[in-house]
Amino acid sequence: DAGVTQSPTHLIKTRGQQVTLRCSPISGHKSVSWYQQVLGQGPQFIFQYYEKEERGRGNFPDRFSARQFPNYSSELNVNALLLGDSALYLCASRQQGRSSNSPLHFGNGTRLTVT
Amino acid sequence: GENVEQHPSTLSVQEGDSAVIKCTYSDSASNYFPWYKQELGKGPQLIIDIRSNVGEKKDQRIAVTLNKTAKHFSLHITETQPEDSAVYFCAASITGGATNKLIFGTGTLLAVQP
């Protein structure tokens, strides 16, 4: 079975530009989350989406936005890029049952470098 | 605010020895504690998790213990092998609501020397 897939794997942008990252969850998973992992640190929560609705947002500026599509895939958009946005962006999916206790599975991420 | 502290930041052991990584969480409402292994160039991979109604869980060479009173949980790897070398992250979350964000520790770089 395919895991969480993300594209592109690497990306280089300049300050002020905009970027869109894409994610396909594990088949059957309806919830997608985005995390930012700066080098040497643990991942930090950005967004969670379930059934196309935002269900949670971390402490990130409004330059960060996301959406989820009917097929449960998701996009993360970052506008007006700053050097500090350079990081590994991780997408994760889970089966969002009533108990919401299912494990979170991560993709391999998109490495974004802002110059 | 929510916080997870993880120690040590680096750990070097000889092949066959045991490795222990410890974490402390701040939010007493946390009830789900996963551990992830991250290899170079890859995303975090779930290796074991524990819920607050259980004090210990074991899966082959890996075990996790939880002390809710002290808000501590630990990862134990026995009979370490070179392929166990990676960065390990602990995390904590509150499940049961619509949002289940994970709060991660800062990671432990485990090096298993052959």
XYZ file of N, CA and C in Angstrom:
687
model
N 0.848 -1.200 0.000
C 0.000 0.000 0.000
C 0.876 1.238 0.000
N 0.482 2.251 -0.781
C 1.244 3.479 -0.832
C 1.049 4.240 0.461
N 2.132 4.878 0.915
C 2.042 5.710 2.098
C 1.626 7.102 1.714
N 1.871 8.055 2.591
C 1.592 9.458 2.313
C 2.615 9.943 1.280
N 2.137 10.528 0.202
C 3.049 11.001 -0.828
C 2.995 12.523 -0.912
N 4.182 13.134 -1.071
C 4.282 14.588 -1.134
C 5.075 14.995 -2.373
N 4.691 16.151 -2.913
C 5.442 16.689 -4.043
C 5.483 18.206 -3.969
N 6.565 18.814 -4.455
C 7.797 18.162 -4.887
C 8.615 17.714 -3.680
N 9.715 17.016 -3.915
C 10.568 16.582 -2.807
C 11.493 17.713 -2.357
N 11.917 18.516 -3.312
C 12.776 19.653 -2.997
C 12.303 20.866 -3.787
N 12.544 22.058 -3.215
C 12.096 23.285 -3.852
C 12.978 24.431 -3.388
N 13.390 25.268 -4.332
C 14.154 26.455 -3.984
C 13.386 27.677 -4.472
N 13.148 28.617 -3.555
C 12.411 29.845 -3.874
C 13.198 31.035 -3.343
N 12.858 32.215 -3.844
C 13.473 33.433 -3.328
C 12.486 34.172 -2.431
N 13.028 35.012 -1.589
C 12.191 35.781 -0.665
C 11.094 36.548 -1.388
N 9.907 36.535 -0.818
C 8.785 37.246 -1.404
C 7.933 36.404 -2.339
N 8.477 35.276 -2.794
C 7.708 34.426 -3.691
C 6.656 33.633 -2.920
N 5.841 32.911 -3.673
C 4.792 32.066 -3.109
C 5.078 30.607 -3.486
N 4.647 29.688 -2.641
C 4.903 28.278 -2.917
C 3.657 27.455 -2.580
N 3.456 26.386 -3.346
C 2.367 25.437 -3.090
C 2.942 24.038 -2.972
N 2.658 23.386 -1.876
C 3.113 22.023 -1.640
C 1.903 21.100 -1.661
N 2.105 19.881 -2.161
C 0.990 18.966 -2.354
C 1.165 17.663 -1.586
N 0.032 17.079 -1.225
C 0.049 15.875 -0.391
C -1.117 14.972 -0.749
N -0.817 13.677 -0.873
C -1.865 12.677 -1.034
C -1.830 11.748 0.160
N -2.931 11.612 0.891
C -2.927 10.770 2.094
C -2.970 9.287 1.746
N -2.769 8.474 2.754
C -2.937 7.033 2.607
C -4.397 6.765 2.217
N -4.585 5.813 1.321
C -5.929 5.485 0.865
C -6.834 5.147 2.050
N -7.980 5.798 2.095
C -8.919 5.561 3.181
C -8.787 6.532 4.333
N -7.710 7.301 4.343
C -7.516 8.302 5.404
C -8.196 9.606 4.998
N -8.979 10.150 5.918
C -9.744 11.346 5.610
C -9.185 12.611 6.245
N -8.241 12.461 7.142
C -7.677 13.611 7.841
C -6.233 13.827 7.403
N -5.914 15.074 7.092
C -4.556 15.443 6.686
C -4.062 16.575 7.586
N -2.819 16.450 8.026
C -2.192 17.496 8.833
C -0.887 17.922 8.185
N -0.507 19.159 8.439
C 0.765 19.697 7.953
C 1.618 20.095 9.144
N 2.917 19.784 9.054
C 3.882 20.139 10.081
C 5.090 20.783 9.417
N 5.727 21.693 10.140
C 6.985 22.302 9.694
C 8.104 21.791 10.593
N 9.184 21.316 9.967
C 10.321 20.840 10.751
C 11.569 21.618 10.357
N 11.973 22.499 11.230
C 13.214 23.248 11.037
C 14.376 22.337 11.422
N 15.493 22.505 10.752
C 16.659 21.636 10.963
C 17.043 21.574 12.437
N 17.132 20.349 12.946
C 17.558 20.150 14.323
C 16.449 20.223 15.347
N 15.200 20.366 14.891
C 14.072 20.465 15.817
C 13.000 19.439 15.485
N 12.061 19.301 16.394
C 10.922 18.440 16.137
C 9.891 19.142 15.268
N 9.039 18.368 14.613
C 7.992 18.969 13.777
C 7.043 19.844 14.603
N 6.576 20.936 13.972
C 5.603 21.826 14.609
C 4.323 21.846 13.797
N 3.199 21.748 14.495
C 1.885 21.661 13.869
C 1.514 22.967 13.171
N 1.053 22.826 11.898
C 0.594 23.999 11.161
C -0.923 23.965 11.003
N -1.446 22.883 10.397
C -2.874 22.756 10.116
C -3.323 21.312 10.240
N -4.617 21.148 10.523
C -5.269 19.864 10.337
C -6.556 20.081 9.557
N -6.799 19.204 8.584
C -8.028 19.229 7.799
C -8.719 17.879 7.874
N -10.027 17.915 7.943
C -10.839 16.705 7.929
C -12.115 16.991 7.167
N -12.416 16.130 6.215
C -13.595 16.326 5.381
C -13.641 17.752 4.817
N -12.504 18.205 4.329
C -12.356 19.481 3.630
C -12.497 20.706 4.527
N -12.612 20.490 5.819
C -12.739 21.624 6.732
C -11.510 21.735 7.636
N -11.100 22.968 7.918
C -9.994 23.176 8.838
C -10.453 22.822 10.246
N -9.700 21.930 10.899
C -10.058 21.484 12.242
C -9.044 21.940 13.295
N -7.988 22.593 12.858
C -7.002 23.074 13.811
C -5.933 23.862 13.094
N -5.399 24.848 13.809
C -4.359 25.689 13.234
C -3.321 25.967 14.312
N -2.056 25.841 13.953
C -0.981 26.129 14.886
C -0.629 27.602 14.882
N 0.438 27.934 15.569
C 0.858 29.320 15.738
C 1.709 29.771 14.549
N 1.071 29.901 13.410
C 1.727 30.336 12.176
C 0.979 31.542 11.619
N 1.712 32.444 10.925
C 1.066 33.656 10.398
C 0.086 33.338 9.281
N -0.695 34.345 8.929
C -1.718 34.192 7.886
C -1.121 33.958 6.509
N 0.191 34.116 6.386
C 0.843 33.802 5.087
C 0.714 32.313 4.760
N 0.451 31.529 5.782
C 0.274 30.077 5.615
C -1.213 29.773 5.464
N -1.553 29.019 4.434
C -2.931 28.592 4.245
C -2.926 27.198 3.645
N -4.048 26.536 3.740
C -4.136 25.177 3.206
C -5.569 24.890 2.799
N -5.722 23.798 2.082
C -7.067 23.337 1.760
C -7.025 21.846 1.508
N -8.195 21.223 1.605
C -8.318 19.798 1.339
C -9.378 19.603 0.268
N -9.106 18.696 -0.641
C -9.971 18.458 -1.782
C -10.914 17.272 -1.530
N -11.952 17.126 -2.394
C -12.899 16.017 -2.205
C -12.250 14.640 -2.163
N -11.102 14.474 -2.828
C -10.428 13.167 -2.788
C -9.482 13.066 -1.574
N -9.564 14.019 -0.662
C -8.820 14.090 0.600
C -7.368 14.523 0.439
N -6.905 14.751 -0.794
C -5.571 15.312 -0.959
C -5.576 16.750 -0.448
N -4.378 17.303 -0.281
C -4.299 18.619 0.343
C -3.164 19.434 -0.264
N -3.295 20.737 -0.165
C -2.249 21.670 -0.560
C -1.943 22.617 0.583
N -0.664 22.939 0.736
C -0.231 23.961 1.690
C 0.350 25.109 0.876
N -0.115 26.301 1.110
C 0.377 27.488 0.426
C 1.068 28.419 1.411
N 2.195 28.950 0.975
C 2.883 29.944 1.789
C 3.175 31.147 0.907
N 2.687 32.295 1.305
C 2.900 33.526 0.556
C 4.032 34.353 1.155
N 4.554 35.280 0.344
C 5.563 36.239 0.813
C 6.652 35.536 1.612
N 7.312 34.578 0.987
C 8.286 33.738 1.673
C 9.394 34.547 2.347
N 9.751 34.087 3.549
C 10.857 34.635 4.302
C 11.963 33.595 4.415
N 13.179 34.069 4.696
C 14.286 33.123 4.857
C 13.957 32.085 5.935
N 13.264 32.505 6.972
C 12.917 31.629 8.089
C 11.905 30.560 7.755
N 11.337 30.629 6.555
C 10.388 29.589 6.144
C 11.113 28.360 5.598
N 12.430 28.454 5.464
C 13.200 27.303 5.006
C 13.076 26.178 6.018
N 12.605 25.029 5.553
C 12.329 23.917 6.463
C 11.892 22.703 5.653
N 11.717 21.595 6.372
C 11.091 20.402 5.795
C 9.607 20.471 6.143
N 8.757 20.437 5.142
C 7.315 20.497 5.367
C 6.744 19.092 5.232
N 6.166 18.642 6.312
C 5.677 17.268 6.405
C 4.160 17.231 6.349
N 3.664 16.305 5.579
C 2.234 16.029 5.539
C 2.006 14.696 6.245
N 0.900 14.587 6.954
C 0.578 13.363 7.671
C -0.902 13.074 7.534
N -1.256 11.804 7.556
C -2.671 11.452 7.472
C -3.037 10.430 8.540
N -4.322 10.391 8.842
C -4.856 9.402 9.788
C -6.290 9.112 9.430
N -6.757 7.954 9.888
C -8.180 7.655 9.801
C -8.844 8.391 10.948
N -9.730 9.305 10.613
C -10.357 10.103 11.664
C -11.669 9.474 12.061
N -11.586 8.456 12.906
C -12.796 7.832 13.402
C -13.394 8.634 14.521
N -14.431 8.125 15.111
C -15.109 8.858 16.180
C -14.179 9.064 17.360
N -13.364 8.032 17.642
C -12.476 8.146 18.796
C -11.282 9.033 18.508
N -10.992 9.245 17.212
C -9.844 10.049 16.803
C -8.556 9.564 17.413
N -8.456 8.249 17.667
C -7.260 7.722 18.300
C -6.324 7.037 17.326
N -6.613 7.083 16.038
C -5.766 6.383 15.074
C -4.433 7.104 14.920
N -3.356 6.321 14.664
C -2.016 6.912 14.586
C -1.870 7.852 13.392
N -0.901 8.748 13.517
C -0.587 9.704 12.474
C 0.594 9.171 11.673
N 0.434 9.110 10.343
C 1.478 8.595 9.466
C 2.007 9.726 8.592
N 3.325 9.893 8.556
C 3.959 10.997 7.844
C 4.492 10.591 6.480
N 4.503 11.558 5.571
C 5.222 11.412 4.324
C 6.683 11.790 4.520
N 7.456 11.771 3.420
C 8.880 12.092 3.508
C 9.166 13.583 3.406
N 8.144 14.367 3.168
C 8.302 15.805 3.242
C 8.755 16.480 1.959
N 8.604 17.786 1.960
C 9.135 18.661 0.914
C 10.164 19.567 1.567
N 11.388 19.512 1.050
C 12.453 20.372 1.587
C 12.398 21.704 0.851
N 11.995 22.772 1.566
C 11.901 24.111 0.986
C 13.095 24.948 1.435
N 13.783 25.508 0.448
C 14.888 26.425 0.734
C 14.527 27.790 0.176
N 14.584 28.801 1.025
C 14.292 30.177 0.611
C 15.599 30.970 0.615
N 15.935 31.553 -0.526
C 17.204 32.293 -0.627
C 16.963 33.785 -0.792
N 2.272 27.047 28.167
C 1.673 26.359 27.039
C 2.125 24.919 26.959
N 1.684 24.249 25.933
C 2.035 22.837 25.782
C 3.517 22.717 25.458
N 4.161 21.749 26.085
C 5.585 21.585 25.881
C 5.969 20.142 26.153
N 6.916 19.632 25.362
C 7.471 18.301 25.598
C 8.987 18.441 25.611
N 9.594 18.036 26.703
C 11.042 18.060 26.821
C 11.587 16.645 26.618
N 12.707 16.544 25.918
C 13.269 15.236 25.576
C 14.761 15.226 25.897
N 15.202 14.121 26.507
C 16.619 13.965 26.870
C 17.048 12.505 26.685
N 18.307 12.252 26.308
C 19.321 13.253 25.959
C 19.154 13.724 24.512
N 19.904 14.713 24.106
C 19.842 15.171 22.727
C 20.667 14.264 21.819
N 21.724 13.663 22.360
C 22.507 12.678 21.624
C 22.805 11.502 22.543
N 22.894 10.317 21.940
C 23.123 9.096 22.700
C 23.929 8.138 21.844
N 25.068 7.723 22.360
C 25.915 6.782 21.642
C 26.037 5.514 22.467
N 25.730 4.368 21.858
C 25.804 3.087 22.561
C 26.522 2.079 21.680
N 27.015 1.032 22.318
C 27.635 -0.060 21.585
C 26.546 -1.037 21.142
N 26.768 -1.621 19.993
C 25.820 -2.615 19.476
C 25.560 -3.690 20.539
N 24.277 -3.991 20.743
C 23.901 -4.977 21.746
C 23.507 -4.383 23.085
N 23.939 -3.132 23.335
C 23.554 -2.460 24.584
C 22.120 -1.942 24.473
N 21.609 -1.452 25.606
C 20.275 -0.852 25.630
C 20.375 0.663 25.529
N 19.313 1.271 25.019
C 19.225 2.730 24.922
C 17.914 3.181 25.544
N 17.984 4.273 26.297
C 16.792 4.814 26.945
C 16.684 6.297 26.634
N 15.534 6.723 26.179
C 15.259 8.130 25.889
C 14.055 8.541 26.738
N 14.167 9.713 27.368
C 13.133 10.131 28.316
C 12.472 11.433 27.875
N 11.175 11.530 28.122
C 10.418 12.737 27.792
C 9.511 13.134 28.946
N 9.282 14.432 29.045
C 8.373 14.998 30.040
C 7.400 15.920 29.333
N 6.121 15.822 29.659
C 5.129 16.685 29.029
C 4.510 17.607 30.060
N 3.952 18.707 29.581
C 3.448 19.723 30.502
C 1.933 19.678 30.678
N 1.202 19.290 29.638
C -0.261 19.342 29.698
C -0.806 18.041 30.293
N -1.349 18.118 31.477
C -1.834 16.924 32.158
C -3.019 16.269 31.458
N -3.632 16.960 30.502
C -4.745 16.383 29.735
C -4.258 15.487 28.602
N -2.962 15.480 28.336
C -2.416 14.635 27.273
C -2.714 13.178 27.568
N -3.139 12.435 26.541
C -3.507 11.037 26.762
C -3.008 10.089 25.680
N -2.191 10.591 24.778
C -1.657 9.742 23.706
C -0.206 10.131 23.467
N 0.691 9.117 23.445
C 2.130 9.382 23.420
C 2.807 8.472 22.383
N 3.014 8.975 21.175
C 3.703 8.171 20.159
C 5.197 8.460 20.136
N 5.941 7.521 19.594
C 7.370 7.683 19.357
C 7.626 7.479 17.865
N 8.468 8.375 17.310
C 8.787 8.311 15.894
C 10.293 8.177 15.707
N 10.654 7.462 14.651
C 12.049 7.317 14.236
C 12.199 8.026 12.900
N 13.194 8.909 12.792
C 13.409 9.632 11.550
C 14.817 9.391 11.046
N 14.896 8.798 9.878
C 16.171 8.561 9.222
C 16.458 9.706 8.263
N 17.713 9.867 7.914
C 18.141 10.987 7.084
C 17.377 11.025 5.764
N 16.780 12.162 5.473
C 16.088 12.335 4.202
C 14.684 11.748 4.167
N 14.202 11.287 5.321
C 12.870 10.694 5.366
C 12.000 11.384 6.401
N 10.706 11.108 6.318
C 9.794 11.629 7.315
C 9.788 10.748 8.548
N 9.200 11.240 9.644
C 9.121 10.439 10.869
C 8.275 9.185 10.650
N 8.759 8.070 11.197
C 8.051 6.800 11.097
C 7.614 6.361 12.489
N 6.325 6.101 12.651
C 5.811 5.662 13.945
C 6.379 4.286 14.296
N 6.971 4.183 15.502
C 7.529 2.888 15.907
C 6.750 2.265 17.055
N 6.154 3.064 17.900
C 5.350 2.550 18.999
C 4.570 3.709 19.602
N 3.429 3.411 20.189
C 2.666 4.448 20.865
C 2.010 3.858 22.110
N 1.623 4.739 23.027
C 0.996 4.294 24.259
C -0.095 5.280 24.639
N -1.161 4.753 25.219
C -2.259 5.604 25.649
C -2.278 5.681 27.161
N -2.965 6.681 27.683
C -2.840 6.991 29.105
C -3.432 5.933 30.024
N -4.205 5.008 29.480
C -4.788 3.967 30.332
C -3.881 2.760 30.472
N -2.657 2.876 29.915
C -1.692 1.779 29.950
C -0.380 2.311 30.507
N 0.291 1.509 31.340
C 1.541 1.959 31.928
C 2.775 1.530 31.155
N 2.620 0.465 30.359
C 3.774 -0.051 29.625
C 3.283 -0.794 28.396
N 4.081 -0.708 27.337
C 3.756 -1.426 26.102
C 5.055 -1.888 25.473
N 5.045 -3.098 24.943
C 6.276 -3.659 24.382
C 6.009 -4.231 23.000
N 6.989 -4.039 22.112
C 6.917 -4.603 20.767
C 8.309 -5.055 20.382
N 8.568 -6.337 20.563
C 9.868 -6.950 20.288
C 10.950 -6.244 21.107
N 11.901 -5.559 20.454
C 13.015 -4.943 21.190
C 12.688 -3.545 21.720
N 11.495 -3.067 21.437
C 11.125 -1.705 21.809
C 10.036 -1.733 22.877
N 10.184 -0.888 23.877
C 9.174 -0.775 24.925
C 9.014 0.692 25.291
N 7.836 1.045 25.723
C 7.568 2.399 26.197
C 6.879 2.313 27.552
N 7.279 3.183 28.468
C 6.656 3.247 29.788
C 6.083 4.633 29.993
N 5.017 4.712 30.764
C 4.341 5.975 31.020
C 4.059 6.127 32.500
N 4.428 7.273 33.054
C 4.114 7.619 34.436
C 3.286 8.902 34.397
N 1.961 8.745 34.464
C 1.082 9.907 34.325
C 1.198 10.863 35.506
N 1.472 10.325 36.677
C 1.584 11.194 37.849
C 2.738 12.172 37.693
N 3.861 11.632 37.226
C 5.050 12.465 37.045
C 5.085 13.131 35.677
N 4.159 12.764 34.802
C 4.130 13.271 33.423
C 5.423 12.951 32.693
N 5.876 11.704 32.856
C 7.076 11.213 32.196
C 6.718 10.020 31.325
N 7.403 9.880 30.185
C 7.323 8.644 29.421
C 8.685 8.391 28.771
N 8.992 7.122 28.583
C 10.330 6.748 28.135
C 10.282 5.677 27.059
N 11.286 5.700 26.201
C 11.463 4.690 25.156
C 12.679 3.847 25.524
N 12.509 2.531 25.480
C 13.597 1.610 25.782
C 13.835 0.729 24.557
N 15.073 0.717 24.077
C 15.446 -0.160 22.977
C 16.492 -1.126 23.496
N 16.204 -2.409 23.432
C 17.170 -3.411 23.891
C 17.895 -4.025 22.694
N 19.045 -4.620 22.985
C 19.843 -5.304 21.952
C 19.983 -4.430 20.699
N 20.481 -3.217 20.893
C 20.541 -2.258 19.785
C 21.379 -2.787 18.628
N 20.977 -2.367 17.434
C 21.654 -2.757 16.197
C 22.019 -1.500 15.423
N 23.016 -1.558 14.552
C 23.408 -0.358 13.785
C 22.231 0.288 13.044
N 21.287 -0.517 12.593
C 20.136 0.046 11.866
C 19.162 0.802 12.775
N 19.397 0.741 14.078
C 18.588 1.557 15.007
C 19.082 3.005 15.026
N 20.235 3.275 14.435
C 20.787 4.626 14.411
C 19.861 5.552 13.624
N 19.416 6.621 14.280
C 18.472 7.571 13.679
C 18.188 8.653 14.722
N 17.305 9.587 14.353
C 16.801 10.561 15.325
C 15.437 10.070 15.805
N 15.241 10.052 17.108
C 13.994 9.595 17.703
C 13.267 10.785 18.331
N 11.985 10.871 18.065
C 11.149 11.935 18.621
C 10.031 11.351 19.458
N 9.823 11.930 20.633
C 8.622 11.630 21.390
C 7.595 12.719 21.095
N 6.351 12.433 21.367
C 5.286 13.408 21.151
C 4.149 13.133 22.109
N 3.328 14.154 22.308
C 2.163 14.028 23.177
C 0.991 14.730 22.527
N -0.194 14.208 22.769
C -1.384 14.882 22.239
C -2.586 14.575 23.106
N -3.652 15.330 22.852
C -4.921 15.120 23.537
C -5.901 14.621 22.482
N -6.324 13.377 22.578
C -7.258 12.832 21.596
C -8.686 12.911 22.132
N -9.613 12.713 21.226
C -11.018 12.744 21.619
C -11.742 13.936 21.054
N -11.033 14.908 20.593
C -11.670 16.058 19.966
C -11.438 16.038 18.476
N -11.790 17.091 17.807
C -11.637 17.132 16.351
C -10.190 17.339 15.944
N -9.413 17.998 16.773
C -8.017 18.278 16.460
C -7.125 17.439 17.351
N -6.220 16.714 16.739
C -5.305 15.866 17.493
C -3.875 16.256 17.196
N -3.507 17.505 17.391
C -2.143 17.897 17.051
C -1.163 17.253 18.000
N -0.017 16.883 17.425
C 1.062 16.312 18.208
C 2.036 17.419 18.609
N 2.444 17.406 19.868
C 3.509 18.278 20.346
C 4.755 17.414 20.457
N 5.776 17.750 19.681
C 6.973 16.930 19.595
C 8.062 17.423 20.545
N 8.879 16.473 20.995
C 10.113 16.821 21.664
C 11.149 17.267 20.648
N 12.338 17.602 21.136
C 13.376 18.162 20.263
C 14.239 17.099 19.617
N 14.010 15.829 19.942
C 14.707 14.753 19.256
C 15.958 14.262 19.971
N 16.259 12.979 19.748
C 17.479 12.351 20.268
C 18.180 11.654 19.119
N 19.403 12.038 18.871
C 20.211 11.390 17.837
C 20.883 10.168 18.462
N 20.430 8.990 18.052
C 20.976 7.735 18.570
C 21.993 7.181 17.586
N 23.185 6.931 18.074
C 24.238 6.324 17.260
C 24.604 4.986 17.881
N 24.440 3.915 17.125
C 24.792 2.577 17.602
C 26.104 2.188 16.939
N 27.127 2.037 17.745
C 28.468 1.737 17.239
C 28.638 0.223 17.063
N 29.032 -0.232 15.863
C 29.191 -1.681 15.633
C 30.407 -2.243 16.354
